[in-house]
JSON list of C-alpha atoms in Angstrom, two decimals:
[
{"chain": "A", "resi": 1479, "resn": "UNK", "atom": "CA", "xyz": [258.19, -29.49, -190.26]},
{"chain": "A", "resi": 1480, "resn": "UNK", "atom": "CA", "xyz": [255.66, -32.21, -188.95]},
{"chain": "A", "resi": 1481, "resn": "UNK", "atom": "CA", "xyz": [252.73, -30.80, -187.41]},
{"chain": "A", "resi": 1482, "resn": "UNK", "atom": "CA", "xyz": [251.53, -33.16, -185.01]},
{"chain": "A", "resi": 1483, "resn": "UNK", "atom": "CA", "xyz": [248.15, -34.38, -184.88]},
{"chain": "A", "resi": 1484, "resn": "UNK", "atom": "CA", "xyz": [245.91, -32.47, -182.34]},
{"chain": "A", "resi": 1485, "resn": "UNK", "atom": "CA", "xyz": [244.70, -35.40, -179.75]},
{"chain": "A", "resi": 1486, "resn": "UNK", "atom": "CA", "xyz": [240.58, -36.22, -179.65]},
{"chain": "A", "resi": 1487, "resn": "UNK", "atom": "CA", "xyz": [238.73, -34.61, -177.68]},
{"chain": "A", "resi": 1488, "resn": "UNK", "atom": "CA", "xyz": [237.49, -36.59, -174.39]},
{"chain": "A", "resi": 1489, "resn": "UNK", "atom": "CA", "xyz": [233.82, -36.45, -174.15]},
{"chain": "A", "resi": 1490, "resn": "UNK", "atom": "CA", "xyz": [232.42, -35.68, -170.96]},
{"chain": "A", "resi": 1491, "resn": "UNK", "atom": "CA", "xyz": [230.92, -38.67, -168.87]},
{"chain": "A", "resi": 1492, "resn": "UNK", "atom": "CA", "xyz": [231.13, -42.16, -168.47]},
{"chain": "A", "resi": 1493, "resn": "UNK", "atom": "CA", "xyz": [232.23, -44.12, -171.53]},
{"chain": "A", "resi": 1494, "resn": "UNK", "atom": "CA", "xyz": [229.47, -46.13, -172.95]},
{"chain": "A", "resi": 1495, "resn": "UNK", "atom": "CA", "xyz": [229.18, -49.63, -171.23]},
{"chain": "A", "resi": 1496, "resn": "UNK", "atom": "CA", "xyz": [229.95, -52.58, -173.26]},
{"chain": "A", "resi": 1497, "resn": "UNK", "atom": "CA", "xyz": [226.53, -54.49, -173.77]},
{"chain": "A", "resi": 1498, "resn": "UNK", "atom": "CA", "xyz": [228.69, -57.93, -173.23]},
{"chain": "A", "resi": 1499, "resn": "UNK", "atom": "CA", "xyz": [229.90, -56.99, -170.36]},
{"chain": "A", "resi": 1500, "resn": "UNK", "atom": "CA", "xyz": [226.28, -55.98, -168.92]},
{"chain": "A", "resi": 1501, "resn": "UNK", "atom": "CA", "xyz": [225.11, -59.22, -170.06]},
{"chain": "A", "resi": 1502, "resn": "UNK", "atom": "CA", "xyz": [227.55, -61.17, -168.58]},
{"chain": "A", "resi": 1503, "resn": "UNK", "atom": "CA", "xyz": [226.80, -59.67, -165.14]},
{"chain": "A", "resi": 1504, "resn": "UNK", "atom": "CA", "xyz": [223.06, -60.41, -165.61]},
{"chain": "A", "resi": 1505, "resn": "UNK", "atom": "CA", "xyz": [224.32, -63.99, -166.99]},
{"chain": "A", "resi": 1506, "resn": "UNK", "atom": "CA", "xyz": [226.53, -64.82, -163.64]},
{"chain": "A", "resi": 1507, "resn": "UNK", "atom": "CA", "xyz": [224.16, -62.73, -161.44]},
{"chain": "A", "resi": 1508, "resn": "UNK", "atom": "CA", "xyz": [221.45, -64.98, -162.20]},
{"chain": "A", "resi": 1509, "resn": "UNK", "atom": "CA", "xyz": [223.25, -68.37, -161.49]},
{"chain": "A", "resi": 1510, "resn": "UNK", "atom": "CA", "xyz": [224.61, -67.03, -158.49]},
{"chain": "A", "resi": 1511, "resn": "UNK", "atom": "CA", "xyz": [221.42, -65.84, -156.91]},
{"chain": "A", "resi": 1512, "resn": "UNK", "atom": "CA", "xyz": [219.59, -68.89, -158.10]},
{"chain": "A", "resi": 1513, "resn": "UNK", "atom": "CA", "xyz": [222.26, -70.78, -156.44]},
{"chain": "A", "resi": 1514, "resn": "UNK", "atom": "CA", "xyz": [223.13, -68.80, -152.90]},
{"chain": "A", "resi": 1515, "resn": "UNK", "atom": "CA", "xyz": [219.93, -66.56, -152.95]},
{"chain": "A", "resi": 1516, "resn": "UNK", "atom": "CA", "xyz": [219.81, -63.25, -153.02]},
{"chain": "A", "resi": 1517, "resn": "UNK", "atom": "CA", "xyz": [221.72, -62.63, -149.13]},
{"chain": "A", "resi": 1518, "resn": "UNK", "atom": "CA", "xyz": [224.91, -64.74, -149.58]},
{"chain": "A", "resi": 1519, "resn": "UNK", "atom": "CA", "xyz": [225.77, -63.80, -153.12]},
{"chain": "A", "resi": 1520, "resn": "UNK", "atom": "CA", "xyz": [228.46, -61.03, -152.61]},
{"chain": "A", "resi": 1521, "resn": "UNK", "atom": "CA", "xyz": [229.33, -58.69, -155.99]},
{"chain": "A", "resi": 1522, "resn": "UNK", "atom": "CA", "xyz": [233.02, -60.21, -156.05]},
{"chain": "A", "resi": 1523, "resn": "UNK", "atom": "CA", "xyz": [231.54, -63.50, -156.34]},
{"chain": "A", "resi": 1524, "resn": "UNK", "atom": "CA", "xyz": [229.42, -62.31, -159.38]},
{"chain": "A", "resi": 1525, "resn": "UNK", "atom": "CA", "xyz": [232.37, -60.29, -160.80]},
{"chain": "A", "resi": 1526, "resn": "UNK", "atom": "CA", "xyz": [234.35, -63.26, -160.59]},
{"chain": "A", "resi": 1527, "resn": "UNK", "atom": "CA", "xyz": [232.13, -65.82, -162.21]},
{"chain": "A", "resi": 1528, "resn": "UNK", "atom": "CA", "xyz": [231.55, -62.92, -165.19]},
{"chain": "A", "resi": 1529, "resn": "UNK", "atom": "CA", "xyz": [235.33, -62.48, -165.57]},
{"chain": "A", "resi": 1530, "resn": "UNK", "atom": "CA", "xyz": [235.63, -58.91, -165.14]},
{"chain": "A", "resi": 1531, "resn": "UNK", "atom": "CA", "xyz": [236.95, -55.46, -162.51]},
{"chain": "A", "resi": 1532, "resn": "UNK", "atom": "CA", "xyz": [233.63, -55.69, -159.61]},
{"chain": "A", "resi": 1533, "resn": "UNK", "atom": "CA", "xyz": [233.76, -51.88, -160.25]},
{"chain": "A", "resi": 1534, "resn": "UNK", "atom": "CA", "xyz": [231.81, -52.34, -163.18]},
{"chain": "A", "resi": 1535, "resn": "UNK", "atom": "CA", "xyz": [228.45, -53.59, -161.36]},
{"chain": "A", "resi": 1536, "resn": "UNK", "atom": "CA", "xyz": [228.83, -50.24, -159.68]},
{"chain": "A", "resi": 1537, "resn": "UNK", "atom": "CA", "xyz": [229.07, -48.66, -162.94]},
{"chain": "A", "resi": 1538, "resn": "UNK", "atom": "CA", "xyz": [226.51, -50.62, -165.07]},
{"chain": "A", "resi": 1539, "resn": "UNK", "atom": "CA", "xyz": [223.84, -51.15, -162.24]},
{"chain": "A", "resi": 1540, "resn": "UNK", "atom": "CA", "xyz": [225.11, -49.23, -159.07]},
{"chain": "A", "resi": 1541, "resn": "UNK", "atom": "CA", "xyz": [224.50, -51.94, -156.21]},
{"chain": "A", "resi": 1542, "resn": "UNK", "atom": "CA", "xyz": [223.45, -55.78, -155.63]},
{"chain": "A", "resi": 1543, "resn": "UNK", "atom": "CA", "xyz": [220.02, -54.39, -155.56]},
{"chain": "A", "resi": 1544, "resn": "UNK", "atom": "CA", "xyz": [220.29, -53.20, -158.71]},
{"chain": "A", "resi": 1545, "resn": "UNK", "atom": "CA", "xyz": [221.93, -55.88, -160.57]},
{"chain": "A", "resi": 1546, "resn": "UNK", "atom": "CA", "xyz": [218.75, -58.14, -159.03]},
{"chain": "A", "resi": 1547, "resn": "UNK", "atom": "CA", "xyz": [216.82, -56.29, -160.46]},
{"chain": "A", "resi": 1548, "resn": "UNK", "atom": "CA", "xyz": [218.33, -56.13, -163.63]},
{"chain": "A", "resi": 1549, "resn": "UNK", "atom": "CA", "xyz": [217.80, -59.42, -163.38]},
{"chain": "A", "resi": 1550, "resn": "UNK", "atom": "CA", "xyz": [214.41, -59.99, -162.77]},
{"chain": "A", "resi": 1551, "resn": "UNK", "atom": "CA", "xyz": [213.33, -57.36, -165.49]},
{"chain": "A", "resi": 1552, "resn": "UNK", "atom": "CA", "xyz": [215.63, -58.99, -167.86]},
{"chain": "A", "resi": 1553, "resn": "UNK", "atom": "CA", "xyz": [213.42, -61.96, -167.43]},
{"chain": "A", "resi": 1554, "resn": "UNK", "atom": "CA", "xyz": [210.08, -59.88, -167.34]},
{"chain": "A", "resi": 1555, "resn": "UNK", "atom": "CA", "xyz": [210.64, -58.36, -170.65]},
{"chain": "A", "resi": 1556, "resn": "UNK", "atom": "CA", "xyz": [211.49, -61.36, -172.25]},
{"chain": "A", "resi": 1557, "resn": "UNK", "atom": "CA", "xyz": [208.28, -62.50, -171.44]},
{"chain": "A", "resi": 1558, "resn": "UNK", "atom": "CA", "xyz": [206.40, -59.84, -172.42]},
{"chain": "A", "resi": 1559, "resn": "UNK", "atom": "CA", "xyz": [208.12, -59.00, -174.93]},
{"chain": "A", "resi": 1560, "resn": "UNK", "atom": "CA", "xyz": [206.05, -56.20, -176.97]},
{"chain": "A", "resi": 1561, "resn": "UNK", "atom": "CA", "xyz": [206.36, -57.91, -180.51]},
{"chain": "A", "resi": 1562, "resn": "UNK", "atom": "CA", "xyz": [205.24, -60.98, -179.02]},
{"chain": "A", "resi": 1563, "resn": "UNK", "atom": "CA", "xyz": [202.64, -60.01, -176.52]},
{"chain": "A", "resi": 1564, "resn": "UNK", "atom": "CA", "xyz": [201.03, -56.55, -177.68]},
{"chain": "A", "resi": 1565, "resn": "UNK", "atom": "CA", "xyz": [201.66, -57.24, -181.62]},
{"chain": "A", "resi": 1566, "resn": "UNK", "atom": "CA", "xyz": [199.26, -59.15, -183.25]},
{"chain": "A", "resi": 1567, "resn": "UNK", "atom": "CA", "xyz": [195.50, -59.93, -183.26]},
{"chain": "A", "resi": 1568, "resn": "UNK", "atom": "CA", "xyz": [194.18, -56.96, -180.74]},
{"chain": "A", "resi": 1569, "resn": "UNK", "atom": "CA", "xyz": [191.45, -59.66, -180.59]},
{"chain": "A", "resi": 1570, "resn": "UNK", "atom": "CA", "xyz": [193.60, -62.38, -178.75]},
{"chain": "A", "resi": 1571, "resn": "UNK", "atom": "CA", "xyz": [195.98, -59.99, -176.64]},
{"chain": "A", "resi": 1572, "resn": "UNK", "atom": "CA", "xyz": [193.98, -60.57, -173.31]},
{"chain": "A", "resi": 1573, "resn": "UNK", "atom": "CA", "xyz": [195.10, -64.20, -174.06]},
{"chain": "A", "resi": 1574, "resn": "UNK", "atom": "CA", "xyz": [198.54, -63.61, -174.68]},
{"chain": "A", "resi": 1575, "resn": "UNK", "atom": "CA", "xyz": [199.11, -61.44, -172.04]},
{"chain": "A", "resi": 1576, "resn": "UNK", "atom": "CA", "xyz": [197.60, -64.34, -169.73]},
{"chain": "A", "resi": 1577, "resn": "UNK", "atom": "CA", "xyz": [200.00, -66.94, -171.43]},
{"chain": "A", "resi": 1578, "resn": "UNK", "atom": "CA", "xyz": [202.76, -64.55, -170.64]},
{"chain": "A", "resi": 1579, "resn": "UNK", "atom": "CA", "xyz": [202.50, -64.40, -167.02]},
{"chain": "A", "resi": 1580, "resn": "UNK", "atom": "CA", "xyz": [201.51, -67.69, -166.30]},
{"chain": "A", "resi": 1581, "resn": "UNK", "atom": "CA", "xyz": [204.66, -68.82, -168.84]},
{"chain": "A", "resi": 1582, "resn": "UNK", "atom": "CA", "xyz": [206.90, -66.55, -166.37]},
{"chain": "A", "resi": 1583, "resn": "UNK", "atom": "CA", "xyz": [205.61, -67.47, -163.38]},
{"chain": "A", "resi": 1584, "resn": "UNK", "atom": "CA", "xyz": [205.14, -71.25, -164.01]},
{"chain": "A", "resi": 1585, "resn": "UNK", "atom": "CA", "xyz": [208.72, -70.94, -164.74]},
{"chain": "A", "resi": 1586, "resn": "UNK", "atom": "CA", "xyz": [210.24, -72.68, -161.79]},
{"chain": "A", "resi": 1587, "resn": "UNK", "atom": "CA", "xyz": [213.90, -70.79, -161.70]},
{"chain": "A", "resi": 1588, "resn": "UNK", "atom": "CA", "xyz": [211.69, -67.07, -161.96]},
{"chain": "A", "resi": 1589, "resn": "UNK", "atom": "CA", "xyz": [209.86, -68.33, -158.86]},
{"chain": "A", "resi": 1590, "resn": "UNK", "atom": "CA", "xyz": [212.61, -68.83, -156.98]},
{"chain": "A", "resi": 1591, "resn": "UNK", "atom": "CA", "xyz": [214.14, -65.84, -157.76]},
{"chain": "A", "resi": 1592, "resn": "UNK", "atom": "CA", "xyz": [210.80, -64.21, -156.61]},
{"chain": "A", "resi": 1593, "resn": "UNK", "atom": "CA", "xyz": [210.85, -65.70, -152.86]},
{"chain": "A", "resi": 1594, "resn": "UNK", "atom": "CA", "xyz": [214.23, -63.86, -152.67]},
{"chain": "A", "resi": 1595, "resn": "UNK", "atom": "CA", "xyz": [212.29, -61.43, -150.20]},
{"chain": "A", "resi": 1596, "resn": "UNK", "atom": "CA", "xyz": [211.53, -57.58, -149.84]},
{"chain": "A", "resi": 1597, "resn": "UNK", "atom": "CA", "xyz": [213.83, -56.91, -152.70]},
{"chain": "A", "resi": 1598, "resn": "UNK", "atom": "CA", "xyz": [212.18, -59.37, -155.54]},
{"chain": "A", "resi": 1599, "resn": "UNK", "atom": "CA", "xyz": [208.33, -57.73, -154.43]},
{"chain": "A", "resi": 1600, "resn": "UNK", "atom": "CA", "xyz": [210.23, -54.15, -154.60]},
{"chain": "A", "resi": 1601, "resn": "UNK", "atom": "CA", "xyz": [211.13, -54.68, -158.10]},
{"chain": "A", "resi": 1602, "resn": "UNK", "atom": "CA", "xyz": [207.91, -56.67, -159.60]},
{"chain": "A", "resi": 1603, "resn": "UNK", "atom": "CA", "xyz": [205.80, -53.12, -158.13]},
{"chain": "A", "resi": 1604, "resn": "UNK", "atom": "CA", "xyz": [208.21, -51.45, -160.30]},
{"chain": "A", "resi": 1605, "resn": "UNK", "atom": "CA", "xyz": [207.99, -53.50, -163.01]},
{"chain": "A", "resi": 1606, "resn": "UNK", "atom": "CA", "xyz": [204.11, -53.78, -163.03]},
{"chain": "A", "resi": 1607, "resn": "UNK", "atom": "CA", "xyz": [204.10, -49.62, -162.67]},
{"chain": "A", "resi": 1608, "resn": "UNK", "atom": "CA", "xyz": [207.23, -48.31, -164.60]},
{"chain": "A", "resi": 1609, "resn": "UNK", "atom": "CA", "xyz": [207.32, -51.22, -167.34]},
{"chain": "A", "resi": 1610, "resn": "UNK", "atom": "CA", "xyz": [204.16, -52.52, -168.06]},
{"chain": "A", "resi": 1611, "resn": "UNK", "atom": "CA", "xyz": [201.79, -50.17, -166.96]},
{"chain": "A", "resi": 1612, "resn": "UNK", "atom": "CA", "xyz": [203.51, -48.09, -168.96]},
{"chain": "A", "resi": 1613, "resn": "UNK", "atom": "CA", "xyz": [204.14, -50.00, -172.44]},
{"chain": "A", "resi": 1614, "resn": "UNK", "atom": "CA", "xyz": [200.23, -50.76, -172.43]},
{"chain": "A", "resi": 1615, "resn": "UNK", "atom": "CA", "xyz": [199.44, -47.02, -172.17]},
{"chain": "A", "resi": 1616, "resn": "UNK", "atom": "CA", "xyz": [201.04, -46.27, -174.93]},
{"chain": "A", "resi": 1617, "resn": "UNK", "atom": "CA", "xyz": [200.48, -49.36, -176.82]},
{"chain": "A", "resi": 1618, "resn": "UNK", "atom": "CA", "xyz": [196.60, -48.70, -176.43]},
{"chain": "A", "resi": 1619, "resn": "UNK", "atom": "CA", "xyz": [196.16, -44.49, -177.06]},
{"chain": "A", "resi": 1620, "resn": "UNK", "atom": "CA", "xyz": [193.63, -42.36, -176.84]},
{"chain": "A", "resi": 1621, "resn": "UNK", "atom": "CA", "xyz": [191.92, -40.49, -173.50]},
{"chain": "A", "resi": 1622, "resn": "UNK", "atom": "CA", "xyz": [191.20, -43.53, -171.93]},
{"chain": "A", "resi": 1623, "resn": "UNK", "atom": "CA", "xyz": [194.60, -45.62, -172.24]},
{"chain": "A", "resi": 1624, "resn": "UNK", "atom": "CA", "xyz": [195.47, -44.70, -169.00]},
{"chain": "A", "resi": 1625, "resn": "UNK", "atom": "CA", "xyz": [192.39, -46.26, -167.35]},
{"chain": "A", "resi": 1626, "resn": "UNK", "atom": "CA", "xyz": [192.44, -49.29, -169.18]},
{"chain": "A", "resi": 1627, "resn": "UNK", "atom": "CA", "xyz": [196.10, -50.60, -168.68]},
{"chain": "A", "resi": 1628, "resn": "UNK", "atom": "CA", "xyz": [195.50, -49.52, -165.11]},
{"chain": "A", "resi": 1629, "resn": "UNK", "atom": "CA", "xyz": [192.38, -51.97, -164.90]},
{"chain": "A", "resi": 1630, "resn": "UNK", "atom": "CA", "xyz": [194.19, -54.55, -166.81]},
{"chain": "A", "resi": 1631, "resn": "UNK", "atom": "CA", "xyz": [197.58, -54.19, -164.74]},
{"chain": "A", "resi": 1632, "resn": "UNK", "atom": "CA", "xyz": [195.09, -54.43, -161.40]},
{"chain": "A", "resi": 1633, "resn": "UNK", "atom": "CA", "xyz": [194.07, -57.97, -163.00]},
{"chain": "A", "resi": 1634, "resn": "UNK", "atom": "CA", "xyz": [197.36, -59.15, -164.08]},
{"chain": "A", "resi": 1635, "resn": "UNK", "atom": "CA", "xyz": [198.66, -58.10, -160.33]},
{"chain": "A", "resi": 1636, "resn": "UNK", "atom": "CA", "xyz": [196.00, -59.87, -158.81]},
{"chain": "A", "resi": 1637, "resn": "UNK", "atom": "CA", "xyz": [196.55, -62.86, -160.56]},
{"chain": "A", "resi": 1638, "resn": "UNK", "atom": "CA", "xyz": [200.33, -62.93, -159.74]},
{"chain": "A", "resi": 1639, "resn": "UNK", "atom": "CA", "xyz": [199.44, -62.08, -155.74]},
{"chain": "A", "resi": 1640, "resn": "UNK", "atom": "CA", "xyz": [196.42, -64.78, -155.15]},
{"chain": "A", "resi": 1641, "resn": "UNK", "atom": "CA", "xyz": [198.68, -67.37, -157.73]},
{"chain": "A", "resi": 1642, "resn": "UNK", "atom": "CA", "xyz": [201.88, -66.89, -157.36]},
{"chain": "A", "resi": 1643, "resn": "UNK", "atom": "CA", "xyz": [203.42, -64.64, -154.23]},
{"chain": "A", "resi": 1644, "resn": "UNK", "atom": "CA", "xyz": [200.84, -65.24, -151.88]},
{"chain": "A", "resi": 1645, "resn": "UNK", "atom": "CA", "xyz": [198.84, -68.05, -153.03]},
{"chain": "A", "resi": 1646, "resn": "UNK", "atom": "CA", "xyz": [194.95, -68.89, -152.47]},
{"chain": "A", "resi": 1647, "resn": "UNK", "atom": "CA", "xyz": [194.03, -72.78, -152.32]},
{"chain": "A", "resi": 1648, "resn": "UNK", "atom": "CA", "xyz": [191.27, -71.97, -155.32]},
{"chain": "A", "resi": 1649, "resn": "UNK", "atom": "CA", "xyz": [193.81, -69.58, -157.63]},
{"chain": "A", "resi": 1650, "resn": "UNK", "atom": "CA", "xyz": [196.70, -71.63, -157.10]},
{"chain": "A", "resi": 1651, "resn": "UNK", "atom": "CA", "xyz": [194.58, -75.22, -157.94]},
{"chain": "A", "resi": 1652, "resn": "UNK", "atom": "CA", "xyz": [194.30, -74.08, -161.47]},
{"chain": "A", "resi": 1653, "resn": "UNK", "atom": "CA", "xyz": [195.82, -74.72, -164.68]},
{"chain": "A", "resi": 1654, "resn": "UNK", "atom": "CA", "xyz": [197.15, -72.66, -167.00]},
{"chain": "A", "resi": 1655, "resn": "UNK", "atom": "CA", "xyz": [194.25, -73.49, -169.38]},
{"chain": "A", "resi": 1656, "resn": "UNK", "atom": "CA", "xyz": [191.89, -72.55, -166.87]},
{"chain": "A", "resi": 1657, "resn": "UNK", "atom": "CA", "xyz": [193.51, -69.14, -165.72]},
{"chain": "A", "resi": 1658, "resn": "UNK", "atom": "CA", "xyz": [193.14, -68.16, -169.14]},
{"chain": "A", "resi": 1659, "resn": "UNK", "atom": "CA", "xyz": [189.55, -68.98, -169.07]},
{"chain": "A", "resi": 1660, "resn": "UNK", "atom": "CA", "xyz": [188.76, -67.18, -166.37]},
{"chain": "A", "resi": 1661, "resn": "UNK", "atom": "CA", "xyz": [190.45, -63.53, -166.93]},
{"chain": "A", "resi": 1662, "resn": "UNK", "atom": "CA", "xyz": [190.34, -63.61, -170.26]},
{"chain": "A", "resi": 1663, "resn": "UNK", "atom": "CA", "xyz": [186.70, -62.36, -170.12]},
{"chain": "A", "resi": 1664, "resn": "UNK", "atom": "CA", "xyz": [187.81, -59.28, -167.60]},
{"chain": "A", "resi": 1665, "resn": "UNK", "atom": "CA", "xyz": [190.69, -58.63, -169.56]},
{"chain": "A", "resi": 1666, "resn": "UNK", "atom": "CA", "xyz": [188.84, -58.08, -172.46]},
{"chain": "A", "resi": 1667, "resn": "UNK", "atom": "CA", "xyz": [186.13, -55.54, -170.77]},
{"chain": "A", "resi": 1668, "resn": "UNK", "atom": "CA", "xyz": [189.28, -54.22, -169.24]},
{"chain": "A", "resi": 1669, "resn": "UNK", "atom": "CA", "xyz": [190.75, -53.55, -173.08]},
{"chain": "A", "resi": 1670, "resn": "UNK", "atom": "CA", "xyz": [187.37, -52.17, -174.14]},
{"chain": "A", "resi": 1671, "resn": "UNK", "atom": "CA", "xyz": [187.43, -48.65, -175.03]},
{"chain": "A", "resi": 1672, "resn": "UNK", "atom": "CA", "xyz": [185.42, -46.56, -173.01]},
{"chain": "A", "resi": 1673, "resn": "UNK", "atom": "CA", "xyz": [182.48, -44.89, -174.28]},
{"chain": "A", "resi": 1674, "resn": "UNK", "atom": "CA", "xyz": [182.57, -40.62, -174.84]},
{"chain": "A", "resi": 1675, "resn": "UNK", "atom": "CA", "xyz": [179.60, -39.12, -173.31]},
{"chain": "A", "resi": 1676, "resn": "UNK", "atom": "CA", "xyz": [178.71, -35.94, -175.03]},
{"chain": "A", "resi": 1677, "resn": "UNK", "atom": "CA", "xyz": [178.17, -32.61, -173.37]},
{"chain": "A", "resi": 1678, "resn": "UNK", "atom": "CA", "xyz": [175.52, -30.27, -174.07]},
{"chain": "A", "resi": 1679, "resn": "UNK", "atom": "CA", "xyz": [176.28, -26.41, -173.40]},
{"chain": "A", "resi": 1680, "resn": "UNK", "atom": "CA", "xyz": [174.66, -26.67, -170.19]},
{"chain": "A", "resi": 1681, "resn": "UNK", "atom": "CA", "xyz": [177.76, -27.80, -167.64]},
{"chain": "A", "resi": 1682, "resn": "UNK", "atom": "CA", "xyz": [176.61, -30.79, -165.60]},
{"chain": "A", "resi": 1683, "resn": "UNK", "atom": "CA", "xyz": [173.74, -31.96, -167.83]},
{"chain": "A", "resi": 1684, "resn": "UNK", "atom": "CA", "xyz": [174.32, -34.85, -170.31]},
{"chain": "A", "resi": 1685, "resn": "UNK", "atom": "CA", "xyz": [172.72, -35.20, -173.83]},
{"chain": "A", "resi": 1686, "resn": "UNK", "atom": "CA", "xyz": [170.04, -37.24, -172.92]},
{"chain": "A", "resi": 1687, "resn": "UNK", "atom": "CA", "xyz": [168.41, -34.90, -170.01]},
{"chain": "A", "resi": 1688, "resn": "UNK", "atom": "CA", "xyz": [169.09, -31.80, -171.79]},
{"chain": "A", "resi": 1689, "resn": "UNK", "atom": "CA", "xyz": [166.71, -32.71, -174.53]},
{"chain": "A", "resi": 1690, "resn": "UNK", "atom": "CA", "xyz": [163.13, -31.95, -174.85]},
{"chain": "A", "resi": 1691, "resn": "UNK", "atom": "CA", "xyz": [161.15, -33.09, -171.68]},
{"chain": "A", "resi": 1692, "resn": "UNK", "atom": "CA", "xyz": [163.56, -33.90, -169.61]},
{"chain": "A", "resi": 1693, "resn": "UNK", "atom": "CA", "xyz": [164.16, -37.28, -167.78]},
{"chain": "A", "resi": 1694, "resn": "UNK", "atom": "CA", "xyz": [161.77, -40.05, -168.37]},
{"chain": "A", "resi": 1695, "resn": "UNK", "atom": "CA", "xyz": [160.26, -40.83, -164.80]},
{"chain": "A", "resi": 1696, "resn": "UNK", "atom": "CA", "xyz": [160.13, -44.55, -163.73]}
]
């Protein structure tokens, strides 16, 4: 007697999305809002151009605003790409993450994605707090990590603001070259670990008051 074989067992959830598919959506999504902006480009329209069901930008990125901003990151992480930016000489990473912004944002297809209105500035706060921010915290370590990728984000953001979204005459006059010059020098104070002041036993008193005879007067 043939004993069938008992049928697999259905996982719960959503199947696994198919990477190609993702990246096709991204792929089409891109031209299209380059093309039509971010308003008039409809999902069917990006379906259609990626060749597949437009249930599946529901599934993979659950609205428009989503799949922009699967787009934009897509772009952001490329360029800051943590083997590229954050590996290497710790000595030269306030360069490279200079060169990395300025190589995004020079980039005249990312900026026209960014003038695409409340959504682009919606998702570059996110990516600036959730992405980078984050990466360089743990990138960095130690008690202070948090403080110093916040000071160096604050820089970075600054330079994209007075540069790039909402440019200043003197900011936006410079080149590359000269960008780098000039925040390279913060950056690097920025990166600088921050020095542990000892405690004595005393609460509120640090080491140097707490010895001897006290405070040197001026």
């Amino acid at each position: 007697m043939n004993i069938a074989a008992p049928a697999p067992a259905r996982t719960r959830g959503r199947p696994r999305g198919n990477p190609p598919t993702r990246e096709s959506l991204v792929s089409a999504a891109r031209a299209l809002f380059l093309e039509r902006g971010y308003r008039r480009t409809t999902l069917r329209a990006v379906a259609r151009a990626a060749g597949v069901d437009p249930a599946l930008i529901a599934y993979h990125f659950g609205s428009k605003k989503g799949l922009f901003a699967d787009v934009m990151q897509f772009q952001c992480a490329n360029a800051l790409a943590v083997e590229d930016v954050l590996g290497g000489d710790p000595a030269t990473l306030p360069d490279r993450l200079i060169d990395a912004v300025t190589g995004l944002w020079e980039d005249a297809d990312f900026l026209q994605l960014t003038e695409q209105g409340d959504e682009a500035a919606e998702v570059i706060r996110e990516y600036l707090e959730h992405e980078l921010l984050a990466r360089l915290v743990e990138f960095l370590g130690g008690q202070d990590a948090t403080a110093r990728a916040t000071a160096v984000v604050t820089i970075l953001g600054g330079l994209i603001y007075t540069r790039y979204l909402n440019p200043l005459p003197t900011p936006a006059a410079l080149t590359p070259s000269e960008t780098r010059q000039i925040l390279v020098p913060a950056l690097r104070a920025a990166l600088t670990p921050r020095p542990c002041i000892a405690q004595t036993g005393r609460a509120g008193r640090r080491g140097p008051l707490a010895s001897g005879g006290g405070a040197a007067r001026p």
